[in-house]
Amino acid sequence: MNHDIKMIADTAKDFAEKNIRPHIMDWDESQTFPVELFHKLGEMGFMGVVIPEKYGGSGLGYHEYVAILDEISQIDPSIGLSLAAHNSLCTNHIYEFGNEEQRNKWLPKLASGQVIGAWGLTEHNTGSDSGGMSTTAVKDGDDWIISGAKNFITHAISGDIAVVMTRTAEKGAKNNSTAFVLEKGMPGFTSGKKENKLGMRASETAELIFDQVRVPDSHRLGEVGEGFKQAMKILDGGRISIAALSLGIARGAYKAALKYAQERHQFGKSISSFQAINFMLADMATEIDAAELLIQRASTLKNAKEKMTKEGAMAKLYASEACVRIANNAVQIFGGYGYTKDFPAEKYYRDSKLCTIGEGTSEIQRLVIGRAITQ
């Protein structure tokens, strides 16, 4: 890690120790989404990490972004998840596919943390099959009328701005999707049921509902019919952020397990000296390094604006699967204490599973990788 990245990582770590660690279990138990914290994260420059400075962002690259997500997710993965969704999905979509007027209108507010972003692709009946969405946008004069609903949307209730993928042609038709920016307060644009989740409980997940929402054509991102293609490109970069989130969870669980194993004594010596535990820790450390190297490769390609669909999918697949294994082993090393909320292992375990599901399941990542290596 170079000096500048280490300095940014240390800043993120210090911020998280001071502003996040004291509240972790309170937020988790009460399922509180700490909106004020995200305004503070904006002041730190963490809400528009890769957005150029001329739009109010920090103008950093993906290595710095990964370092920030890693440090924050080591302390509370819920906050890491929300930070990733805001940066990689909503904000980045407007930056990548918005025109200058749209960028200048929305990015400074998003990058400063003044407003919180959401991104709507998934629906009740279309998870991995996101091309078959039901939410429609129908042209009406200079406006569009959007109807339908999205679910499992991060910040659906507290978000101020949402990038939403809609269907603008028949199901199954080629290029049948278009992306729009919606703002809270538009008549008919509301949020619905908040999900009661296993983990990531301080990161808000809920429905977005569109009841004949009238949206000006100036809110359309890119050309009509390009929405799905845009979404897939955004997910390429988004996978780096979920991989970084996974890395933070894995590292946090590993550090907690290592410390406990060195302090916990049985049969007159620390349990870390027993081969069964020692080998578990060795595997954890190795998998963390392997995940980090895959993420760094994908980040280097992304910074260079080179194609990284396969590499991003590999990083996301490996890091997310590894973080579940590592969190599971951390609970095992803690033994009975690992099953209680007085120790950190159980929360890493609960939070880890989302990483193999969100922004493309492990099965979808394998599909992406498989296509890339056989076609």
CSV table of N, CA and C in Angstrom, one decimal, residues 260 327-328 330-347 349-350:
chain,number,residue,atom,x,y,z
A,260,TYR,N,-8.6,-13.2,19.9
A,260,TYR,CA,-9.2,-14.1,20.8
A,260,TYR,C,-8.4,-15.4,21.0
A,327,ALA,N,-15.9,-15.7,8.2
A,327,ALA,CA,-16.8,-15.3,9.3
A,327,ALA,C,-17.3,-16.5,10.1
A,328,ASN,N,-17.6,-17.6,9.3
A,328,ASN,CA,-18.0,-18.9,9.9
A,328,ASN,C,-16.9,-19.4,10.8
A,330,ALA,N,-14.5,-17.8,12.2
A,330,ALA,CA,-14.3,-16.9,13.4
A,330,ALA,C,-15.3,-17.3,14.5
A,331,VAL,N,-16.6,-17.5,14.1
A,331,VAL,CA,-17.5,-18.0,15.2
A,331,VAL,C,-17.0,-19.3,15.8
A,332,GLN,N,-16.5,-20.2,15.0
A,332,GLN,CA,-16.0,-21.5,15.5
A,332,GLN,C,-14.9,-21.3,16.5
A,333,ILE,N,-14.0,-20.4,16.2
A,333,ILE,CA,-12.8,-20.1,17.1
A,333,ILE,C,-13.3,-19.5,18.4
A,334,PHE,N,-14.3,-18.6,18.3
A,334,PHE,CA,-14.8,-18.1,19.6
A,334,PHE,C,-15.6,-19.1,20.4
A,335,GLY,N,-16.0,-20.2,19.7
A,335,GLY,CA,-16.8,-21.2,20.5
A,335,GLY,C,-18.1,-20.7,20.9
A,336,GLY,N,-18.5,-21.0,22.1
A,336,GLY,CA,-19.8,-20.5,22.6
A,336,GLY,C,-20.0,-19.0,22.6
A,337,TYR,N,-18.9,-18.3,22.9
A,337,TYR,CA,-18.9,-16.9,22.9
A,337,TYR,C,-19.2,-16.3,21.5
A,338,GLY,N,-18.8,-17.1,20.5
A,338,GLY,CA,-19.0,-16.6,19.1
A,338,GLY,C,-20.5,-16.6,18.8
A,339,TYR,N,-21.3,-17.3,19.6
A,339,TYR,CA,-22.7,-17.3,19.3
A,339,TYR,C,-23.5,-16.3,20.1
A,340,THR,N,-22.8,-15.4,20.8
A,340,THR,CA,-23.4,-14.4,21.6
A,340,THR,C,-23.2,-13.0,21.0
A,341,LYS,N,-24.0,-12.1,21.3
A,341,LYS,CA,-23.9,-10.7,20.8
A,341,LYS,C,-22.9,-9.9,21.7
A,342,ASP,N,-22.3,-10.5,22.7
A,342,ASP,CA,-21.3,-9.7,23.5
A,342,ASP,C,-20.0,-9.7,22.8
A,343,PHE,N,-19.8,-10.6,21.8
A,343,PHE,CA,-18.5,-10.7,21.0
A,343,PHE,C,-18.8,-10.4,19.5
A,344,PRO,N,-17.8,-9.9,18.8
A,344,PRO,CA,-18.1,-9.4,17.4
A,344,PRO,C,-18.3,-10.5,16.4
A,345,ALA,N,-18.0,-11.7,16.6
A,345,ALA,CA,-18.0,-12.7,15.5
A,345,ALA,C,-19.4,-12.9,15.0
A,346,GLU,N,-20.4,-13.0,15.8
A,346,GLU,CA,-21.7,-13.3,15.3
A,346,GLU,C,-22.2,-12.2,14.3
A,347,LYS,N,-21.9,-11.0,14.5
A,347,LYS,CA,-22.3,-10.0,13.6
A,347,LYS,C,-21.6,-10.0,12.2
A,349,TYR,N,-20.6,-12.7,11.0
A,349,TYR,CA,-21.2,-13.9,10.3
A,349,TYR,C,-22.6,-13.6,9.7
A,350,ARG,N,-23.4,-12.8,10.4
A,350,ARG,CA,-24.7,-12.4,9.8
A,350,ARG,C,-24.6,-11.5,8.6
